[in-house]
Amino acid sequence: MKDGTWDGVVTAKNLQVIVGGVTVPAHKATIRSSMRDGHPAAVSTSQWSIEAEITWLDPEDLTADVPHPFKAGWLPKDGASVVIQTGDAETGQMWSQHRGVIDTTTGSIADGTAMSRTIDNIDDLSCRVTFGALSARMTTATDSQTTYREMGLSSPFLIDRMLRAPQIDTFQGWHATPPRTWQAIGSAPNQGSLWPELGTLVTSSRRGDLYNGPLWSTTPYGVAPFAYVAEYNLVGSTPEPILTIGLTTHGAGIGRVDAHDGAGGGVFVGHDRDTDEVVYGITTSTGEGLYRLPRNGATRAAVYLKRLTTTSQRLIVRLSDGREVTRDPGAGGYPNQWEAGKVSVDGRGGIGWWMVEGVKDTAQRWLTLDFTPTARIRPGNIQYWNASRDLSWTDPSEWLDEQLKAECAQMWLDEDNIMQWAGRGVLEAQPTVQTVTTNSGSNPTVVDIAWESRRGSLARTVWVNFLEVTRRSYAGYPQQNAAEGKTYDLGRGEEDGETFTVPDDEDWISPDLAPRKMDINTTPGQLRLGSWFGGALYRDNADGEETDTGWAWGIGAEFTRPNLRNISVRVWADPSTTWVPAGHRIRTVIPAIGDKLAAWHHGNPTIRLRVRAILTWLEGERSLQAGTLGPARFTHDVGWRVQYANGFDRVGELLSWLRTVVSSHNPTITGLEVVHDPRRQIGDHIRVEDRDVTGLWWTFVITERTVDTDAFTDTLGGRITGYGQIANLSLMHPAGPTALTPSTDWTREAAA
């Protein structure tokens, strides 16, 4: 429900249509909006956007001609921006109902009419993205590391990334946290995982615990980590970093983000949860300067290091409420060549997302700080994951649709072009924001009530089909055998190859695409680490027998990854007689020549691909008895999207919730016709009171809404969340005509 007070007065100026910033006369508009509702009892799952039909009114003071597409004039052009508002323009009470563009315009020259259909930019989600499999306990970033990156993983992470995906093509997308700018050299939205959007996660874990990941809390924009530490490498470096962070209210003590060089010198900004102050400052070889500023409800903070001379700098901190403080730490600062290329996070408390940007124009300096969110993610119970699957050339709109169905969540694009995601139960848990009543109530706004009850929404048993992941991995070198190549037999200058395909029930994390060549010095221990190739140089004897003459120094191999699910292998023999003498060939097996490696492995294939981790997905199912009516079985497929992870049995919780849903006999509202209220929105939780016929009240979530500005009514559909008897109520017409239908239209016939 939007803010403001609506007087409900119907005038000639209840509708306002703005095209390209100019108000254009319109006769009427019909606005249809709905959500993609993953609830099993959903009224409809047809769309998640808003569309409108506008009948134009030819302004007599501009032209006396009928509108047609062959002249310039006031008739809007395809692609023009449109804002539809309703309310009372005379009093300035106007609320947005739809923001979009003109999609098509049709008309009739004989009738002198024209009508436009509009659409919002939901189709920006219909792009293609590719995203490799991840693990909550992610493999190491380098061969020398000995501990995993405990980064956490949950569905808000990929929900957020899919909403941001159109930025790649259109520089738009939907962002719960600020979008990456072209000056950015590091960005971590931290929506359900510490995996960065830009940069490399080097180490991460729970604070003081190397073997667990961060804790997570919900925020107004989504989720945020706390009680963790992490290190990142940025994709570049800058002598004048702008470090912006999101402030949260979880955890304890000082949480801070440092942008620094390899020696640790840099700038930082953070949040002291104990005193509720923003802290900021610099760290140099001579010590640390720390300053404080009351937070006063600010949700973001940014610090900018401006170089004054080779030995001094200026520190500017700014908060999201507009407060700005400048400090000059003075001499003893950074040398002229100093640049920030790394980020360290101590997330004890108060830290959400962060971004580091390079040198920016003064006019653009605080754009990230001042960003207005275009998405809101309310996850409810966070869907923790042990791992995610490869997403190879995936359509974000299709992925989001599958995810919301698995979670039984809801998603829609609202009238202000804000993308909304609400997890299971979030909308039902909201307090009701409005009460509408029949004619005998204090606010008579109900015109008609249509409902539906379906046997198909019931079931006697409920089943959840899911995928459970097992993982094989080691810290450090890639040690998991993923694939072995065929045995190739190559003459001088010849080449061959094949493609390794990831099995359907597996995902490979961090394949080693830089294989090393086996030789006489390779040990069995070395052979267990990383990818390898090699071959035996052999000679055809006169009697037809073949003899290995040693390791093939003239063999070459190349591994490439054309997509997430395939790795191409190319093997060749050198064309020189130096490496492949006359009468010799190369075979990709370990030679039988008696050295220490061949003694263990001679005759085995040499083309070996290893990866840091192999995820294997196994099918599973669980069931519960439900009601006594309806079909025998309700089956809900979640795939890998709902898991038992992080100590939470989300599969079991979903199963129990589904049993309650399919045992419920609550009908759905298919057409609640009420007087138009321009503040009302999709996703609102409202209360309906029938004081004339049934004497009942019920609450329901609005999942569909059609606005008719001609009749000035809203037709609502949605799911009932509760009902009961209105206390101390005497029905006005217990045996007569209902107040919903005028008595002049009411007839009653006795049963024969």
Coordinates of C-alpha atoms in Angstrom, one line a residue, residues 236-684:
G236 CA 42.8 -3.3 -11.1
S237 CA 44.3 -0.7 -8.7
T238 CA 43.7 3.0 -8.1
P239 CA 45.6 5.8 -6.3
E240 CA 42.3 7.5 -5.4
P241 CA 39.9 4.8 -4.3
I242 CA 36.2 5.5 -3.5
L243 CA 35.1 2.8 -1.1
T244 CA 31.3 2.6 -0.6
I245 CA 29.6 0.1 1.8
G246 CA 26.1 -0.8 2.9
L247 CA 25.4 -0.5 6.7
T248 CA 23.4 -3.1 8.5
T249 CA 22.2 -3.6 12.1
H250 CA 23.5 -7.1 12.9
G251 CA 26.5 -8.4 14.7
A252 CA 28.6 -6.6 17.4
G253 CA 31.7 -4.5 17.6
I254 CA 33.5 -2.8 14.8
G255 CA 33.0 -4.1 11.3
R256 CA 35.0 -2.5 8.5
V257 CA 36.1 -2.7 4.9
D258 CA 39.7 -1.8 4.0
A259 CA 40.9 -0.9 0.4
H260 CA 44.7 -1.2 0.5
D261 CA 47.9 -2.1 -1.2
G262 CA 49.9 -5.3 -0.8
A263 CA 51.6 -4.0 2.4
G264 CA 48.2 -3.2 4.1
G265 CA 48.3 0.6 3.7
G266 CA 45.0 2.1 2.7
V267 CA 41.7 3.6 3.6
F268 CA 38.8 2.0 5.5
V269 CA 35.2 2.7 6.5
G270 CA 32.9 0.7 8.7
H271 CA 30.4 0.5 11.5
D272 CA 30.7 0.3 15.3
R273 CA 27.6 -1.6 16.3
D274 CA 28.2 -1.0 20.0
T275 CA 28.1 2.8 19.7
D276 CA 26.2 3.0 16.4
E277 CA 28.9 5.1 14.8
V278 CA 30.4 5.1 11.3
V279 CA 34.2 4.7 11.6
Y280 CA 36.7 5.6 8.9
G281 CA 40.3 6.5 8.4
I282 CA 43.7 5.5 6.9
T283 CA 46.3 2.9 7.7
T284 CA 49.9 3.5 6.9
S285 CA 53.3 2.2 7.9
T286 CA 53.4 4.7 10.8
G287 CA 50.0 3.6 12.3
E288 CA 46.3 4.0 11.9
G289 CA 44.1 7.1 12.1
L290 CA 40.5 6.3 13.1
Y291 CA 37.6 8.8 13.1
R292 CA 34.0 8.5 14.1
L293 CA 30.7 9.9 13.0
P294 CA 27.2 9.2 14.5
R295 CA 25.3 7.0 12.1
N296 CA 21.9 8.6 12.8
G297 CA 20.1 6.0 10.7
A298 CA 22.2 6.3 7.6
T299 CA 22.2 3.1 5.5
R300 CA 25.4 3.7 3.5
A301 CA 28.8 5.2 3.9
A302 CA 31.6 6.1 1.5
V303 CA 35.1 7.3 1.9
Y304 CA 37.3 8.9 -0.8
L305 CA 41.0 9.3 -0.6
K306 CA 42.1 12.4 -2.6
R307 CA 45.8 12.9 -3.2
L308 CA 47.1 16.4 -2.4
T309 CA 50.9 15.9 -2.7
T310 CA 53.2 12.9 -2.9
T311 CA 53.2 12.8 1.0
S312 CA 49.8 14.0 2.0
Q313 CA 46.2 13.2 1.3
R314 CA 42.7 14.3 2.0
L315 CA 40.0 12.0 3.4
I316 CA 36.4 12.7 2.6
V317 CA 33.6 10.6 4.1
R318 CA 30.0 11.0 3.1
L319 CA 26.8 9.3 4.5
S320 CA 23.6 8.4 2.6
D321 CA 21.7 11.2 4.5
G322 CA 24.0 13.8 2.9
R323 CA 26.4 14.5 5.7
E324 CA 30.0 15.0 4.5
V325 CA 33.2 15.5 6.5
T326 CA 36.7 16.3 5.2
R327 CA 39.9 15.5 7.1
D328 CA 43.5 16.2 6.2
P329 CA 45.6 13.5 7.9
G330 CA 48.7 15.5 6.8
A331 CA 52.2 14.3 6.1
G332 CA 53.6 10.8 6.6
G333 CA 51.0 9.4 4.1
Y334 CA 51.4 7.2 1.0
P335 CA 54.2 7.4 -1.5
N336 CA 53.4 8.8 -4.9
Q337 CA 53.2 5.3 -6.4
W338 CA 50.8 4.0 -3.9
E339 CA 47.6 2.3 -5.3
A340 CA 44.8 0.2 -3.7
G341 CA 44.4 -3.2 -5.3
K342 CA 43.1 -5.3 -2.5
V343 CA 40.2 -5.4 -0.1
S344 CA 40.0 -6.8 3.4
V345 CA 36.7 -7.2 5.3
D346 CA 36.3 -7.7 9.0
G347 CA 32.6 -8.2 9.2
R348 CA 32.0 -8.5 12.9
G349 CA 28.9 -6.4 12.4
G350 CA 27.3 -3.7 10.5
I351 CA 28.7 -4.5 7.0
G352 CA 26.6 -5.5 4.0
W353 CA 27.7 -4.9 0.4
W354 CA 30.8 -3.0 -0.7
M355 CA 32.2 -1.5 -3.9
V356 CA 35.6 0.0 -4.8
E357 CA 35.8 2.5 -7.7
G358 CA 38.7 4.2 -9.3
V359 CA 39.2 7.9 -10.1
K360 CA 35.8 9.5 -11.0
D361 CA 34.7 13.0 -12.0
T362 CA 33.5 15.1 -9.1
A363 CA 29.9 15.1 -10.4
Q364 CA 29.9 11.3 -10.4
R365 CA 31.8 10.7 -7.1
W366 CA 28.8 9.8 -4.9
L367 CA 26.5 8.1 -7.5
T368 CA 27.0 4.7 -5.9
L369 CA 26.3 6.1 -2.5
D370 CA 23.1 7.9 -3.7
F371 CA 21.8 5.0 -5.8
T372 CA 18.0 4.3 -5.5
P373 CA 17.3 0.6 -5.4
T374 CA 15.3 -0.9 -8.3
A375 CA 14.8 -4.3 -6.7
R376 CA 13.7 -5.6 -3.3
I377 CA 14.4 -9.2 -2.2
R378 CA 12.5 -10.5 0.9
P379 CA 13.6 -14.1 1.2
G380 CA 11.6 -15.1 4.3
N381 CA 13.4 -18.3 5.5
I382 CA 16.7 -18.1 3.6
Q383 CA 17.1 -21.0 1.2
Y384 CA 20.6 -22.1 2.1
W385 CA 22.5 -24.2 -0.5
N386 CA 25.4 -26.6 -0.2
A387 CA 26.2 -26.0 -3.9
S388 CA 24.6 -24.7 -7.1
R389 CA 24.7 -26.2 -10.6
D390 CA 26.2 -25.0 -13.8
L391 CA 24.0 -22.5 -15.6
S392 CA 25.1 -22.6 -19.2
W393 CA 23.4 -20.0 -21.4
T394 CA 20.4 -19.6 -19.1
D395 CA 17.5 -17.2 -19.6
P396 CA 17.2 -15.3 -16.3
S397 CA 13.4 -15.0 -16.6
E398 CA 13.1 -18.8 -17.0
W399 CA 15.5 -19.4 -14.1
L400 CA 13.7 -17.1 -11.8
D401 CA 10.3 -18.6 -12.8
E402 CA 11.6 -22.1 -11.9
Q403 CA 13.1 -20.9 -8.6
L404 CA 10.0 -19.2 -7.4
K405 CA 7.9 -22.3 -8.2
A406 CA 10.4 -24.5 -6.3
E407 CA 10.4 -22.2 -3.3
C408 CA 6.7 -21.4 -3.6
A409 CA 7.7 -17.7 -3.7
Q410 CA 6.3 -14.7 -5.5
M411 CA 7.8 -12.2 -8.0
W412 CA 6.5 -9.2 -9.8
L413 CA 7.4 -5.9 -11.4
D414 CA 5.5 -3.1 -9.7
E415 CA 4.1 0.1 -10.9
D416 CA 7.3 2.0 -10.2
N417 CA 9.4 -0.5 -12.1
I418 CA 10.7 -2.0 -8.9
M419 CA 11.3 -5.7 -9.1
Q420 CA 9.8 -7.5 -6.1
W421 CA 10.7 -11.0 -4.7
A422 CA 8.9 -12.4 -1.7
G423 CA 9.7 -15.8 -0.3
R424 CA 7.2 -18.3 0.9
G425 CA 4.9 -16.9 3.6
V426 CA 6.3 -13.3 3.5
L427 CA 3.2 -11.7 2.0
E428 CA 0.9 -13.6 4.3
A429 CA 2.9 -12.5 7.3
Q430 CA 2.3 -8.8 6.6
P431 CA -0.2 -6.9 8.6
T432 CA -3.4 -6.0 6.6
V433 CA -3.1 -2.5 5.2
Q434 CA -6.7 -1.9 4.3
T435 CA -10.2 -3.0 5.1
V436 CA -13.0 -2.9 2.5
T437 CA -16.6 -3.5 3.4
T438 CA -20.0 -4.1 1.8
N439 CA -22.7 -1.4 1.8
S440 CA -23.5 -1.6 5.5
G441 CA -19.9 -1.0 6.6
S442 CA -18.2 2.2 7.5
N443 CA -16.2 2.2 4.3
P444 CA -18.6 0.8 1.7
T445 CA -16.3 0.0 -1.2
V446 CA -17.2 -3.6 -2.3
V447 CA -19.1 -3.9 -5.5
D448 CA -19.1 -7.7 -6.0
I449 CA -17.3 -10.8 -4.6
A450 CA -16.5 -13.8 -6.9
W451 CA -14.8 -16.9 -5.5
E452 CA -13.7 -20.3 -6.5
S453 CA -13.1 -23.6 -4.7
R454 CA -11.2 -26.4 -6.5
R455 CA -10.8 -30.0 -5.7
G456 CA -7.5 -29.9 -7.6
S457 CA -6.0 -27.8 -4.9
L458 CA -6.4 -30.7 -2.4
A459 CA -4.4 -34.0 -2.0
R460 CA -4.2 -37.0 0.3
T461 CA -0.4 -37.2 0.1
V462 CA 2.3 -34.7 -0.7
W463 CA 5.7 -35.6 -2.2
V464 CA 8.8 -33.5 -2.8
N465 CA 11.3 -34.6 -5.4
F466 CA 14.7 -33.1 -4.9
L467 CA 18.4 -33.4 -5.7
E468 CA 21.0 -34.0 -3.0
V469 CA 24.7 -33.2 -3.6
T470 CA 27.8 -35.1 -2.6
R471 CA 31.2 -33.5 -3.0
R472 CA 34.7 -34.8 -3.7
S473 CA 37.4 -32.2 -3.3
Y474 CA 40.7 -31.3 -1.6
A475 CA 42.2 -27.9 -0.7
G476 CA 45.1 -26.9 -2.9
Y477 CA 46.0 -28.6 -6.2
P478 CA 43.2 -30.0 -8.4
Q479 CA 43.2 -33.7 -7.4
Q480 CA 39.9 -35.0 -8.6
N481 CA 40.0 -37.2 -11.7
A482 CA 37.4 -35.9 -14.0
A483 CA 38.3 -37.6 -17.3
E484 CA 40.9 -39.6 -19.1
G485 CA 41.6 -39.2 -22.8
K486 CA 41.7 -41.9 -25.4
T487 CA 44.9 -43.5 -26.6
Y488 CA 46.1 -41.6 -29.6
D489 CA 48.6 -42.9 -32.1
L490 CA 50.3 -40.1 -33.9
G491 CA 52.9 -39.8 -36.6
R492 CA 55.2 -36.9 -37.1
G493 CA 53.1 -33.6 -37.6
E494 CA 49.8 -35.3 -37.0
E495 CA 47.1 -34.2 -34.4
D496 CA 43.9 -35.5 -33.0
G497 CA 41.5 -34.6 -30.2
E498 CA 38.2 -35.1 -28.4
T499 CA 35.8 -33.4 -26.1
F500 CA 35.3 -34.2 -22.4
T501 CA 31.6 -33.7 -21.5
V502 CA 30.5 -33.2 -17.9
P503 CA 28.0 -36.0 -17.0
D504 CA 24.4 -34.8 -16.5
D505 CA 24.5 -35.6 -12.8
E506 CA 27.8 -33.8 -12.1
D507 CA 29.4 -30.4 -12.0
W508 CA 33.1 -29.8 -12.2
I509 CA 34.6 -26.9 -10.2
S510 CA 37.9 -25.3 -11.3
P511 CA 39.2 -27.7 -14.0
D512 CA 43.0 -27.4 -14.5
L513 CA 43.3 -26.3 -18.1
A514 CA 47.1 -26.0 -18.0
P515 CA 48.3 -29.6 -18.2
R516 CA 51.9 -30.5 -17.6
K517 CA 53.9 -32.8 -19.7
M518 CA 55.0 -36.1 -18.2
D519 CA 58.7 -37.0 -18.4
I520 CA 61.3 -39.2 -16.8
N521 CA 61.4 -36.9 -13.8
T522 CA 57.7 -37.0 -13.0
T523 CA 56.9 -38.9 -9.8
P524 CA 53.8 -40.9 -8.9
G525 CA 53.0 -38.2 -6.3
Q526 CA 53.2 -35.4 -8.8
L527 CA 51.0 -37.3 -11.2
R528 CA 48.1 -37.1 -8.6
L529 CA 48.1 -33.3 -8.7
G530 CA 46.7 -31.3 -11.6
S531 CA 46.1 -32.2 -15.3
W532 CA 48.7 -34.0 -17.3
F533 CA 49.6 -35.3 -20.7
G534 CA 52.4 -37.3 -22.2
G535 CA 53.3 -40.1 -24.5
A536 CA 55.6 -43.0 -25.4
L537 CA 57.9 -42.8 -28.3
Y538 CA 57.9 -46.2 -30.0
R539 CA 59.5 -47.9 -33.0
D540 CA 58.0 -50.4 -35.4
N541 CA 60.4 -53.3 -35.7
A542 CA 60.9 -55.2 -38.9
D543 CA 59.1 -58.2 -37.4
G544 CA 56.0 -56.1 -36.7
E545 CA 56.6 -55.8 -33.0
E546 CA 56.6 -52.4 -31.3
T547 CA 59.2 -51.2 -28.8
D548 CA 59.0 -48.2 -26.5
T549 CA 62.2 -46.2 -26.8
G550 CA 61.4 -43.6 -24.1
W551 CA 59.2 -40.6 -23.3
A552 CA 57.9 -38.6 -26.2
W553 CA 59.4 -35.2 -25.9
G554 CA 57.8 -34.1 -29.1
I555 CA 54.2 -34.4 -27.9
G556 CA 52.0 -31.4 -27.2
A557 CA 48.5 -31.0 -25.8
E558 CA 46.0 -28.1 -25.2
F559 CA 42.9 -28.0 -23.0
T560 CA 40.2 -25.4 -23.7
R561 CA 36.7 -24.8 -22.3
P562 CA 34.3 -23.6 -25.0
N563 CA 31.4 -23.8 -22.5
L564 CA 30.7 -24.8 -18.9
R565 CA 29.8 -28.4 -19.8
N566 CA 32.6 -29.3 -22.3
I567 CA 36.4 -29.3 -22.4
S568 CA 38.1 -29.7 -25.7
V569 CA 41.4 -31.6 -25.9
R570 CA 43.9 -31.2 -28.8
V571 CA 46.9 -33.5 -29.0
W572 CA 49.7 -33.3 -31.6
A573 CA 53.1 -34.7 -32.5
D574 CA 56.0 -32.4 -33.4
P575 CA 56.7 -32.2 -37.2
S576 CA 60.5 -32.3 -36.5
T577 CA 62.6 -35.4 -37.0
T578 CA 64.5 -34.3 -33.9
W579 CA 61.6 -35.2 -31.7
V580 CA 60.0 -37.9 -33.8
P581 CA 62.8 -39.8 -35.6
A582 CA 62.2 -41.8 -38.8
G583 CA 60.4 -45.0 -38.1
H584 CA 59.0 -43.8 -34.8
R585 CA 55.5 -42.8 -33.7
I586 CA 53.9 -41.4 -30.5
R587 CA 51.3 -43.2 -28.5
T588 CA 49.5 -41.4 -25.5
V589 CA 50.4 -44.0 -22.9
I590 CA 53.0 -44.2 -20.2
P591 CA 56.0 -46.0 -21.8
A592 CA 57.3 -49.3 -20.5
I593 CA 60.8 -48.3 -20.0
G594 CA 61.4 -49.2 -16.3
D595 CA 61.7 -45.7 -14.8
K596 CA 60.1 -45.0 -11.4
L597 CA 56.8 -43.7 -12.9
A598 CA 56.5 -46.3 -15.6
A599 CA 57.1 -49.0 -13.1
W600 CA 53.8 -48.1 -11.5
H601 CA 51.7 -46.9 -14.4
H602 CA 53.1 -48.1 -17.7
G603 CA 50.5 -48.7 -20.4
N604 CA 48.0 -46.3 -18.8
P605 CA 46.5 -43.4 -20.7
T606 CA 48.4 -40.1 -20.3
I607 CA 45.7 -37.5 -21.1
R608 CA 44.2 -36.7 -17.6
L609 CA 41.9 -33.9 -16.6
R610 CA 41.7 -33.0 -13.0
V611 CA 39.5 -30.5 -11.2
R612 CA 39.4 -29.0 -7.7
A613 CA 35.9 -30.5 -6.9
I614 CA 33.3 -32.8 -8.4
L615 CA 29.7 -32.3 -7.4
T616 CA 27.5 -35.3 -7.9
W617 CA 23.7 -34.8 -7.7
L618 CA 21.5 -37.7 -6.5
E619 CA 17.7 -37.9 -6.8
G620 CA 15.7 -38.2 -3.7
E621 CA 12.1 -37.9 -2.6
R622 CA 10.2 -37.5 0.7
S623 CA 6.5 -37.6 1.4
L624 CA 3.8 -37.0 4.1
Q625 CA 0.2 -37.9 4.6
A626 CA -2.0 -34.9 4.0
G627 CA -5.9 -34.6 3.8
T628 CA -8.7 -37.0 3.2
L629 CA -10.1 -35.5 0.0
G630 CA -8.8 -34.6 -3.4
P631 CA -6.3 -36.4 -5.7
A632 CA -4.2 -39.2 -4.3
R633 CA -0.9 -37.4 -4.7
F634 CA 0.5 -33.9 -5.0
T635 CA 4.1 -33.8 -6.3
H636 CA 6.3 -30.8 -6.0
D637 CA 9.7 -30.9 -7.9
V638 CA 12.4 -28.6 -6.5
G639 CA 15.5 -30.1 -8.1
W640 CA 18.6 -28.6 -6.5
R641 CA 16.8 -25.3 -5.6
V642 CA 15.7 -26.4 -2.1
Q643 CA 18.3 -28.2 0.0
Y644 CA 19.2 -29.5 3.4
A645 CA 22.1 -27.1 4.1
N646 CA 23.7 -25.0 6.8
G647 CA 21.9 -27.0 9.5
F648 CA 18.5 -26.2 8.1
D649 CA 16.2 -28.8 6.6
R650 CA 14.5 -26.6 4.0
V651 CA 13.2 -29.7 2.2
G652 CA 11.4 -30.9 5.3
E653 CA 10.0 -27.5 6.1
L654 CA 8.7 -27.2 2.6
L655 CA 7.1 -30.6 2.8
S656 CA 5.3 -29.8 6.1
W657 CA 4.1 -26.5 4.7
L658 CA 2.8 -28.2 1.5
R659 CA 0.9 -30.7 3.6
T660 CA -1.0 -27.9 5.3
V661 CA -1.7 -26.2 2.0
V662 CA -3.2 -29.2 0.2
S663 CA -5.3 -30.0 3.3
S664 CA -6.9 -26.6 3.3
H665 CA -10.3 -26.0 2.0
N666 CA -9.9 -22.2 1.7
P667 CA -11.3 -20.9 -1.6
T668 CA -9.6 -18.3 -3.7
I669 CA -10.8 -14.8 -4.6
T670 CA -11.2 -14.6 -8.4
G671 CA -13.0 -11.3 -8.7
L672 CA -13.3 -8.9 -5.8
E673 CA -14.7 -5.7 -7.4
V674 CA -14.0 -2.7 -5.3
V675 CA -14.0 1.1 -5.7
H676 CA -10.6 2.1 -7.0
D677 CA -7.9 3.2 -4.6
P678 CA -4.8 4.5 -6.3
R679 CA -2.6 3.5 -3.3
R680 CA -3.5 -0.2 -3.6
Q681 CA -0.7 -2.5 -4.9
I682 CA 0.0 -6.1 -6.0
G683 CA 1.3 -8.0 -2.9
D684 CA -0.9 -6.0 -0.4

